[in-house]
Short mmCIF file of C-alpha atoms and ligand atoms in Angstrom, two decimals:
data_model
loop_
_atom_site.label_atom_id
_atom_site.label_comp_id
_atom_site.label_asym_id
_atom_site.label_seq_id
_atom_site.Cartn_x
_atom_site.Cartn_y
_atom_site.Cartn_z
CA MET A 4 84.34 90.42 98.05
CA ILE A 5 83.33 90.84 94.40
CA ALA A 6 81.21 87.70 94.23
CA THR A 7 78.15 89.60 93.08
CA THR A 8 80.00 91.09 90.08
CA PRO A 9 78.63 89.62 86.86
CA VAL A 10 81.67 87.91 85.22
CA HIS A 11 80.86 89.24 81.74
CA ARG A 12 81.52 92.76 82.89
CA LEU A 13 85.19 91.89 83.52
CA ARG A 14 85.84 90.86 79.93
CA ALA A 15 86.20 94.35 78.58
CA LEU A 16 88.77 96.47 80.39
CA LYS A 17 89.24 100.23 80.21
CA ILE A 18 92.82 101.25 80.93
CA VAL A 19 92.37 104.86 82.04
CA ARG A 20 95.23 107.33 81.60
CA ILE A 21 94.46 109.93 84.32
CA GLY A 22 95.79 113.20 83.13
CA ARG A 23 98.61 114.08 80.73
CA SER A 24 101.28 113.60 83.29
CA VAL A 25 100.96 109.82 82.66
CA SER A 26 102.82 108.87 79.52
CA ARG A 27 100.84 107.23 76.75
CA ASP A 28 103.74 104.89 76.08
CA LEU A 29 103.51 103.59 79.65
CA VAL A 30 99.78 102.93 79.32
CA LEU A 31 100.27 101.12 76.08
CA ARG A 32 102.96 98.89 77.59
CA LEU A 33 100.58 98.19 80.49
CA ARG A 34 97.94 97.17 78.01
CA GLU A 35 100.30 94.68 76.40
CA ARG A 36 101.10 93.09 79.75
CA VAL A 37 97.44 92.94 80.74
CA ASP A 38 96.56 91.31 77.47
CA SER A 39 99.11 88.55 77.98
CA ALA A 40 98.68 88.00 81.75
CA PHE A 41 94.87 87.91 81.57
CA ALA A 42 94.59 86.27 78.12
CA ARG A 43 91.07 84.99 77.42
CA ALA A 44 89.60 86.36 80.67
CA ILE A 45 90.04 89.93 79.31
CA THR A 46 89.12 89.91 75.64
CA GLU A 47 88.98 93.63 74.95
CA THR A 48 91.18 96.46 76.26
CA ASP A 49 90.60 100.13 75.49
CA VAL A 50 92.78 103.02 76.45
CA VAL A 51 90.69 105.92 77.75
CA ASP A 52 92.02 109.41 78.39
CA TYR A 53 90.57 110.96 81.54
CA GLU A 54 91.21 114.70 81.89
CA ALA A 55 92.33 115.45 85.41
CA PRO A 56 94.14 118.36 86.93
CA ALA A 57 97.79 117.65 87.80
CA ILE A 58 97.61 117.30 91.56
CA ASP A 59 100.28 116.00 93.91
CA ALA A 60 98.14 113.61 95.96
CA ILE A 61 94.65 112.17 96.05
CA ASP A 62 92.68 109.92 98.36
CA ALA A 63 92.63 106.49 96.68
CA SER A 64 89.03 105.68 97.33
CA LEU A 65 87.85 109.10 96.13
CA LEU A 66 89.69 108.47 92.83
CA THR A 67 88.28 104.98 92.39
CA ARG A 68 84.78 106.35 93.03
CA ALA A 69 85.23 109.14 90.54
CA LEU A 70 86.36 106.67 87.90
CA GLU A 71 83.43 104.41 88.68
CA GLU A 72 80.90 107.28 88.44
CA GLU A 73 82.40 109.11 85.44
CA ILE A 74 83.61 106.22 83.30
CA GLY A 75 82.18 103.06 84.90
CA GLY A 76 82.72 99.39 84.27
CA HIS A 77 85.91 97.37 84.57
CA ILE A 78 88.83 99.80 84.98
CA LEU A 79 92.55 99.93 85.62
CA GLY A 80 93.45 103.58 86.19
CA VAL A 81 97.02 105.02 86.04
CA THR A 82 97.76 108.29 87.86
CA ALA A 83 100.87 110.31 88.63
CA ALA A 84 99.33 111.58 91.87
CA ASP A 85 100.44 110.10 95.15
CA LEU A 86 97.66 107.79 96.50
CA HIS A 87 96.63 108.24 100.07
CA ALA A 88 94.77 105.66 102.07
CA SER A 89 91.63 106.98 103.71
CA ASP A 90 91.80 104.29 106.42
CA PRO A 91 95.53 104.01 107.18
CA ILE A 92 95.12 101.75 110.27
CA ASP A 93 96.92 98.74 108.98
CA GLU A 94 98.33 100.25 105.79
CA PRO A 95 101.06 102.73 105.28
CA GLU A 96 99.48 106.12 104.69
CA PHE A 97 100.20 105.98 100.98
CA LEU A 98 99.57 103.27 98.44
CA PHE A 99 101.51 102.16 95.32
CA GLY A 100 98.14 101.03 93.94
CA GLY A 101 94.72 100.05 95.14
CA LYS A 102 91.52 98.24 94.42
CA ASP A 103 88.13 99.41 95.56
CA ASN A 104 86.12 96.37 96.85
CA ARG A 105 82.82 98.19 96.13
CA ASN A 106 83.37 98.27 92.37
CA ASP A 107 85.68 96.93 89.61
CA VAL A 108 88.11 99.79 89.75
CA ALA A 109 91.83 99.21 90.24
CA ILE A 110 94.42 101.98 90.25
CA VAL A 111 98.19 102.31 90.16
CA SER A 112 100.26 105.39 90.83
CA THR A 113 103.60 106.16 89.22
CA HIS A 114 104.41 108.53 92.07
CA ARG A 115 106.54 106.32 94.28
CA LEU A 116 107.57 103.68 91.72
CA GLY A 117 110.28 105.66 89.95
CA SER A 118 113.89 104.48 89.77
CA ARG A 119 117.18 105.80 88.45
CA ASP A 120 116.75 103.18 85.75
CA PRO A 121 113.60 104.22 83.85
CA GLU A 122 112.96 100.60 82.76
CA VAL A 123 112.91 99.50 86.39
CA GLY A 124 110.39 102.29 87.16
CA ILE A 125 108.18 101.20 84.22
CA ALA A 126 108.38 97.52 85.20
CA ARG A 127 107.20 98.49 88.73
CA VAL A 128 104.11 100.24 87.38
CA LEU A 129 103.36 97.19 85.23
CA LYS A 130 103.71 94.78 88.11
CA VAL A 131 101.60 96.82 90.53
CA GLY A 132 99.03 97.29 87.81
CA LEU A 133 98.80 93.51 87.25
CA HIS A 134 98.57 92.99 91.03
CA GLU A 135 95.69 95.46 91.52
CA LEU A 136 93.84 94.15 88.47
CA GLY A 137 94.30 90.65 89.88
CA HIS A 138 92.20 91.77 92.86
CA ASN A 139 89.33 92.61 90.40
CA PHE A 140 89.31 88.89 89.58
CA GLY A 141 89.24 87.93 93.23
CA LEU A 142 92.96 87.07 93.50
CA VAL A 143 94.34 87.30 97.03
CA HIS A 144 97.77 88.00 98.39
CA HIS A 145 100.29 85.30 99.02
CA TYR A 146 103.64 85.45 100.73
CA ARG A 147 105.58 82.54 99.23
CA THR A 148 108.85 83.16 97.53
CA ARG A 149 108.78 80.47 94.88
CA ARG A 150 109.86 81.77 91.48
CA GLU A 151 107.70 81.22 88.42
CA SER A 152 109.09 79.91 85.13
CA GLY A 153 109.96 83.44 84.00
CA GLY A 154 112.20 83.83 87.06
CA GLY A 155 109.99 86.22 88.98
CA LEU A 156 107.47 85.92 91.85
CA CYS A 157 103.80 85.98 91.14
CA PRO A 158 102.48 89.55 90.92
CA MET A 159 100.17 88.78 93.88
CA THR A 160 103.15 88.16 96.14
CA LYS A 161 103.12 90.56 99.07
CA GLY A 162 105.62 91.22 101.85
CA ASP A 163 105.31 92.75 105.27
CA PHE A 164 105.56 96.43 104.47
CA ASN A 165 106.38 97.46 108.02
CA ARG A 166 109.32 95.14 108.07
CA PHE A 167 110.87 96.61 104.95
CA GLY A 168 109.98 100.26 104.69
CA GLU A 169 109.27 101.95 101.35
CA ARG A 170 112.52 101.79 99.44
CA ALA A 171 113.43 98.30 100.57
CA TYR A 172 109.96 97.04 99.90
CA LEU A 173 110.28 98.17 96.26
CA ARG A 174 113.47 96.20 95.81
CA ALA A 175 112.66 93.15 97.96
CA VAL A 176 109.10 92.59 96.91
CA ILE A 177 107.96 94.58 93.88
CA ASP A 178 111.19 94.27 91.86
CA GLN A 179 111.21 90.54 92.53
CA ARG A 180 107.77 90.03 91.01
CA GLY A 181 107.50 88.82 87.45
CA MET A 182 104.81 89.68 84.88
CA GLY A 183 103.15 86.24 84.92
CA PHE A 184 100.77 84.84 87.51
CA CYS A 185 101.43 81.60 89.40
CA GLU A 186 99.48 78.51 88.60
CA ALA A 187 96.93 78.96 91.50
CA CYS A 188 96.21 82.49 90.34
CA ARG A 189 96.03 81.46 86.73
CA ARG A 190 93.33 78.93 87.61
CA VAL A 191 91.22 81.68 89.22
CA ILE A 192 91.69 83.93 86.19
CA ALA A 193 90.82 81.07 83.83
CA ALA A 194 87.58 80.54 85.72
CA HIS A 195 86.49 83.95 84.41
CA ALA A 196 87.31 83.11 80.80
ZN1 ZN B 6 96.93 93.75 96.95
ZN1 ZN B 7 99.81 83.91 92.48
#
């Protein structure tokens, strides 16, 4: 998948705030979580502002390609636009977040992750952000429901979306994730350190 990616490129991460509709506070909190979850593997995080028009929706792979071309490198982008999948055969038509296998660009959208409780909404963005960034390190999905020491599931835990539907998936899978990776995932991350 990303086997040809030189490991050193992953050490410095740009957290890209895509447009002013993404709050700076959210991006800073994401940075804190990334720093602790990927400690040692990611040794440098920068917040980059990317000026983008406020649009309602964007094709996810178009966005990742634009970030790769215009900023480049190891990226976690945060957008308020709804992400659409260009190949929605075995996906829902929209994505909470995504990772482009052709580069080191992961993205998360705040669009569908909101909650009546703002803290729940923020936590969802952080968890999906950690998940997509995990893919940059070659982490894969798993479906087990064992809780980590912090009480949550590993951020790479996935459920069967079609079984749950959007709102239930948020509660049954994403809200149940914690902010720390399981031991198997931590070993993969540590191999990049
Ligand atoms: Zn995934
Ligand atoms: Zn895991």
